Amino acid sequence: MSELVPGTGVDAAVVPLAHAPLPADEVLIGRPTSATHPLATLGEVEVGIWEMTPGTASDTEADEVFVVLSGHARIEFVEPALPAIEVDPGLVVRLSEGQRTVWTVTETLRKIYIA
């Protein structure tokens, strides 16, 4: 599937995604994989689907808002240090460019992102 054509829709919960292993230097526990599927580019903003299988990995974030569609994870904010959050379906989260995080996914996490 390619980007959405104007006037069309897709069930983001079931779009097939092609997973690949995360970079070894980001993986802290397990063998998580991830997949991204862009849905639309609006000016300089990208909207898409992202998914990660169970495991723990570090990341440096982009400016992003996302909505969790399915799964469960805990996000720890390493830099700047902030309280960790648990994310479940329906939660909307804002990340900031350069934030360093650790994601512990316990149930495959799928989200819609706007970045």
JSON list of C-alpha atoms in Angstrom, two decimals:
[
{"chain": "A", "resi": 1, "resn": "MET", "atom": "CA", "xyz": [0.00, 0.00, 0.00]},
{"chain": "A", "resi": 2, "resn": "SER", "atom": "CA", "xyz": [1.26, 3.47, -0.81]},
{"chain": "A", "resi": 3, "resn": "GLU", "atom": "CA", "xyz": [0.26, 6.84, 0.61]},
{"chain": "A", "resi": 4, "resn": "LEU", "atom": "CA", "xyz": [-3.46, 7.54, 0.84]},
{"chain": "A", "resi": 5, "resn": "VAL", "atom": "CA", "xyz": [-5.09, 9.11, -2.18]},
{"chain": "A", "resi": 6, "resn": "PRO", "atom": "CA", "xyz": [-7.31, 12.10, -1.33]},
{"chain": "A", "resi": 7, "resn": "GLY", "atom": "CA", "xyz": [-10.87, 10.97, -0.79]},
{"chain": "A", "resi": 8, "resn": "THR", "atom": "CA", "xyz": [-9.89, 7.46, 0.36]},
{"chain": "A", "resi": 9, "resn": "GLY", "atom": "CA", "xyz": [-9.52, 5.78, 3.74]},
{"chain": "A", "resi": 10, "resn": "VAL", "atom": "CA", "xyz": [-7.77, 2.85, 5.35]},
{"chain": "A", "resi": 11, "resn": "ASP", "atom": "CA", "xyz": [-8.21, 0.86, 8.57]},
{"chain": "A", "resi": 12, "resn": "ALA", "atom": "CA", "xyz": [-4.91, 1.72, 10.26]},
{"chain": "A", "resi": 13, "resn": "ALA", "atom": "CA", "xyz": [-5.34, -1.11, 12.76]},
{"chain": "A", "resi": 14, "resn": "VAL", "atom": "CA", "xyz": [-4.93, -3.78, 10.08]},
{"chain": "A", "resi": 15, "resn": "VAL", "atom": "CA", "xyz": [-2.63, -2.27, 7.43]},
{"chain": "A", "resi": 16, "resn": "PRO", "atom": "CA", "xyz": [0.08, -4.91, 6.82]},
{"chain": "A", "resi": 17, "resn": "LEU", "atom": "CA", "xyz": [3.54, -3.69, 7.78]},
{"chain": "A", "resi": 18, "resn": "ALA", "atom": "CA", "xyz": [6.98, -5.01, 6.78]},
{"chain": "A", "resi": 19, "resn": "HIS", "atom": "CA", "xyz": [9.06, -5.32, 9.96]},
{"chain": "A", "resi": 20, "resn": "ALA", "atom": "CA", "xyz": [12.84, -5.13, 10.25]},
{"chain": "A", "resi": 21, "resn": "PRO", "atom": "CA", "xyz": [15.11, -5.57, 13.28]},
{"chain": "A", "resi": 22, "resn": "LEU", "atom": "CA", "xyz": [15.96, -2.39, 15.17]},
{"chain": "A", "resi": 23, "resn": "PRO", "atom": "CA", "xyz": [19.60, -1.26, 14.97]},
{"chain": "A", "resi": 24, "resn": "ALA", "atom": "CA", "xyz": [21.66, -3.33, 17.42]},
{"chain": "A", "resi": 25, "resn": "ASP", "atom": "CA", "xyz": [23.01, -0.23, 19.17]},
{"chain": "A", "resi": 26, "resn": "GLU", "atom": "CA", "xyz": [19.42, 0.79, 20.11]},
{"chain": "A", "resi": 27, "resn": "VAL", "atom": "CA", "xyz": [18.26, -2.61, 21.43]},
{"chain": "A", "resi": 28, "resn": "LEU", "atom": "CA", "xyz": [18.56, -3.01, 25.19]},
{"chain": "A", "resi": 29, "resn": "ILE", "atom": "CA", "xyz": [16.47, -6.16, 25.79]},
{"chain": "A", "resi": 30, "resn": "GLY", "atom": "CA", "xyz": [15.07, -8.78, 23.42]},
{"chain": "A", "resi": 31, "resn": "ARG", "atom": "CA", "xyz": [14.90, -8.72, 19.64]},
{"chain": "A", "resi": 32, "resn": "PRO", "atom": "CA", "xyz": [12.31, -6.08, 18.81]},
{"chain": "A", "resi": 33, "resn": "THR", "atom": "CA", "xyz": [11.43, -5.22, 15.25]},
{"chain": "A", "resi": 34, "resn": "SER", "atom": "CA", "xyz": [9.69, -2.15, 13.92]},
{"chain": "A", "resi": 35, "resn": "ALA", "atom": "CA", "xyz": [7.86, -1.00, 10.82]},
{"chain": "A", "resi": 36, "resn": "THR", "atom": "CA", "xyz": [6.77, 2.35, 9.45]},
{"chain": "A", "resi": 37, "resn": "HIS", "atom": "CA", "xyz": [4.19, 3.07, 6.78]},
{"chain": "A", "resi": 38, "resn": "PRO", "atom": "CA", "xyz": [3.74, 6.68, 5.63]},
{"chain": "A", "resi": 39, "resn": "LEU", "atom": "CA", "xyz": [0.10, 7.58, 4.97]},
{"chain": "A", "resi": 40, "resn": "ALA", "atom": "CA", "xyz": [0.37, 11.20, 3.82]},
{"chain": "A", "resi": 41, "resn": "THR", "atom": "CA", "xyz": [2.73, 14.13, 3.53]},
{"chain": "A", "resi": 42, "resn": "LEU", "atom": "CA", "xyz": [1.08, 17.47, 4.23]},
{"chain": "A", "resi": 43, "resn": "GLY", "atom": "CA", "xyz": [3.59, 20.22, 3.49]},
{"chain": "A", "resi": 44, "resn": "GLU", "atom": "CA", "xyz": [6.56, 19.24, 5.66]},
{"chain": "A", "resi": 45, "resn": "VAL", "atom": "CA", "xyz": [4.48, 17.09, 8.02]},
{"chain": "A", "resi": 46, "resn": "GLU", "atom": "CA", "xyz": [4.33, 13.30, 7.68]},
{"chain": "A", "resi": 47, "resn": "VAL", "atom": "CA", "xyz": [1.43, 11.18, 8.94]},
{"chain": "A", "resi": 48, "resn": "GLY", "atom": "CA", "xyz": [1.90, 7.44, 9.19]},
{"chain": "A", "resi": 49, "resn": "ILE", "atom": "CA", "xyz": [1.67, 4.17, 11.05]},
{"chain": "A", "resi": 50, "resn": "TRP", "atom": "CA", "xyz": [4.50, 2.88, 13.26]},
{"chain": "A", "resi": 51, "resn": "GLU", "atom": "CA", "xyz": [4.71, -0.45, 15.05]},
{"chain": "A", "resi": 52, "resn": "MET", "atom": "CA", "xyz": [7.20, -2.13, 17.41]},
{"chain": "A", "resi": 53, "resn": "THR", "atom": "CA", "xyz": [7.20, -5.71, 18.69]},
{"chain": "A", "resi": 54, "resn": "PRO", "atom": "CA", "xyz": [7.99, -6.57, 22.35]},
{"chain": "A", "resi": 55, "resn": "GLY", "atom": "CA", "xyz": [11.41, -5.63, 23.65]},
{"chain": "A", "resi": 56, "resn": "THR", "atom": "CA", "xyz": [13.27, -2.62, 25.01]},
{"chain": "A", "resi": 57, "resn": "ALA", "atom": "CA", "xyz": [15.05, -0.04, 22.87]},
{"chain": "A", "resi": 58, "resn": "SER", "atom": "CA", "xyz": [16.46, 3.46, 23.17]},
{"chain": "A", "resi": 59, "resn": "ASP", "atom": "CA", "xyz": [15.59, 6.25, 20.77]},
{"chain": "A", "resi": 60, "resn": "THR", "atom": "CA", "xyz": [16.23, 9.92, 20.05]},
{"chain": "A", "resi": 61, "resn": "GLU", "atom": "CA", "xyz": [12.90, 11.46, 19.17]},
{"chain": "A", "resi": 62, "resn": "ALA", "atom": "CA", "xyz": [11.66, 13.75, 16.41]},
{"chain": "A", "resi": 63, "resn": "ASP", "atom": "CA", "xyz": [8.94, 16.37, 16.97]},
{"chain": "A", "resi": 64, "resn": "GLU", "atom": "CA", "xyz": [5.87, 14.19, 16.98]},
{"chain": "A", "resi": 65, "resn": "VAL", "atom": "CA", "xyz": [2.35, 13.68, 18.25]},
{"chain": "A", "resi": 66, "resn": "PHE", "atom": "CA", "xyz": [1.00, 10.14, 18.20]},
{"chain": "A", "resi": 67, "resn": "VAL", "atom": "CA", "xyz": [-2.13, 8.20, 19.06]},
{"chain": "A", "resi": 68, "resn": "VAL", "atom": "CA", "xyz": [-1.82, 4.61, 20.25]},
{"chain": "A", "resi": 69, "resn": "LEU", "atom": "CA", "xyz": [-4.03, 2.22, 18.27]},
{"chain": "A", "resi": 70, "resn": "SER", "atom": "CA", "xyz": [-3.12, -1.05, 19.98]},
{"chain": "A", "resi": 71, "resn": "GLY", "atom": "CA", "xyz": [-0.63, -2.63, 22.35]},
{"chain": "A", "resi": 72, "resn": "HIS", "atom": "CA", "xyz": [1.12, -1.48, 25.49]},
{"chain": "A", "resi": 73, "resn": "ALA", "atom": "CA", "xyz": [4.45, 0.13, 26.30]},
{"chain": "A", "resi": 74, "resn": "ARG", "atom": "CA", "xyz": [6.25, 2.13, 28.96]},
{"chain": "A", "resi": 75, "resn": "ILE", "atom": "CA", "xyz": [8.22, 5.15, 27.77]},
{"chain": "A", "resi": 76, "resn": "GLU", "atom": "CA", "xyz": [11.01, 6.40, 30.01]},
{"chain": "A", "resi": 77, "resn": "PHE", "atom": "CA", "xyz": [12.29, 9.92, 29.39]},
{"chain": "A", "resi": 78, "resn": "VAL", "atom": "CA", "xyz": [16.07, 9.87, 29.85]},
{"chain": "A", "resi": 79, "resn": "GLU", "atom": "CA", "xyz": [16.90, 13.38, 28.62]},
{"chain": "A", "resi": 80, "resn": "PRO", "atom": "CA", "xyz": [15.37, 15.59, 29.70]},
{"chain": "A", "resi": 81, "resn": "ALA", "atom": "CA", "xyz": [14.47, 13.50, 32.74]},
{"chain": "A", "resi": 82, "resn": "LEU", "atom": "CA", "xyz": [10.68, 13.31, 33.08]},
{"chain": "A", "resi": 83, "resn": "PRO", "atom": "CA", "xyz": [8.34, 10.78, 34.71]},
{"chain": "A", "resi": 84, "resn": "ALA", "atom": "CA", "xyz": [7.81, 7.62, 32.66]},
{"chain": "A", "resi": 85, "resn": "ILE", "atom": "CA", "xyz": [4.41, 7.05, 31.08]},
{"chain": "A", "resi": 86, "resn": "GLU", "atom": "CA", "xyz": [2.40, 3.92, 30.29]},
{"chain": "A", "resi": 87, "resn": "VAL", "atom": "CA", "xyz": [0.83, 4.01, 26.84]},
{"chain": "A", "resi": 88, "resn": "ASP", "atom": "CA", "xyz": [-2.30, 2.11, 25.84]},
{"chain": "A", "resi": 89, "resn": "PRO", "atom": "CA", "xyz": [-4.90, 2.43, 23.05]},
{"chain": "A", "resi": 90, "resn": "GLY", "atom": "CA", "xyz": [-6.41, 5.89, 22.81]},
{"chain": "A", "resi": 91, "resn": "LEU", "atom": "CA", "xyz": [-3.56, 7.74, 24.53]},
{"chain": "A", "resi": 92, "resn": "VAL", "atom": "CA", "xyz": [-2.23, 10.81, 22.70]},
{"chain": "A", "resi": 93, "resn": "VAL", "atom": "CA", "xyz": [1.45, 11.62, 23.35]},
{"chain": "A", "resi": 94, "resn": "ARG", "atom": "CA", "xyz": [3.69, 14.56, 22.38]},
{"chain": "A", "resi": 95, "resn": "LEU", "atom": "CA", "xyz": [7.42, 14.02, 21.86]},
{"chain": "A", "resi": 96, "resn": "SER", "atom": "CA", "xyz": [10.02, 16.69, 21.24]},
{"chain": "A", "resi": 97, "resn": "GLU", "atom": "CA", "xyz": [12.97, 16.80, 18.84]},
{"chain": "A", "resi": 98, "resn": "GLY", "atom": "CA", "xyz": [16.09, 15.43, 20.53]},
{"chain": "A", "resi": 99, "resn": "GLN", "atom": "CA", "xyz": [14.38, 13.84, 23.55]},
{"chain": "A", "resi": 100, "resn": "ARG", "atom": "CA", "xyz": [16.13, 10.64, 24.52]},
{"chain": "A", "resi": 101, "resn": "THR", "atom": "CA", "xyz": [13.76, 7.84, 25.46]},
{"chain": "A", "resi": 102, "resn": "VAL", "atom": "CA", "xyz": [13.67, 4.15, 26.35]},
{"chain": "A", "resi": 103, "resn": "TRP", "atom": "CA", "xyz": [10.66, 2.20, 25.07]},
{"chain": "A", "resi": 104, "resn": "THR", "atom": "CA", "xyz": [9.69, -1.06, 26.77]},
{"chain": "A", "resi": 105, "resn": "VAL", "atom": "CA", "xyz": [7.02, -2.68, 24.64]},
{"chain": "A", "resi": 106, "resn": "THR", "atom": "CA", "xyz": [5.20, -5.57, 26.34]},
{"chain": "A", "resi": 107, "resn": "GLU", "atom": "CA", "xyz": [2.46, -6.00, 23.71]},
{"chain": "A", "resi": 108, "resn": "THR", "atom": "CA", "xyz": [3.12, -5.07, 20.06]},
{"chain": "A", "resi": 109, "resn": "LEU", "atom": "CA", "xyz": [2.51, -1.32, 19.91]},
{"chain": "A", "resi": 110, "resn": "ARG", "atom": "CA", "xyz": [0.90, 0.33, 16.89]},
{"chain": "A", "resi": 111, "resn": "LYS", "atom": "CA", "xyz": [0.44, 4.08, 16.62]},
{"chain": "A", "resi": 112, "resn": "ILE", "atom": "CA", "xyz": [-0.54, 6.77, 14.17]},
{"chain": "A", "resi": 113, "resn": "TYR", "atom": "CA", "xyz": [2.14, 9.48, 14.17]},
{"chain": "A", "resi": 114, "resn": "ILE", "atom": "CA", "xyz": [2.18, 13.07, 12.97]},
{"chain": "A", "resi": 115, "resn": "ALA", "atom": "CA", "xyz": [5.75, 14.35, 12.63]}
]
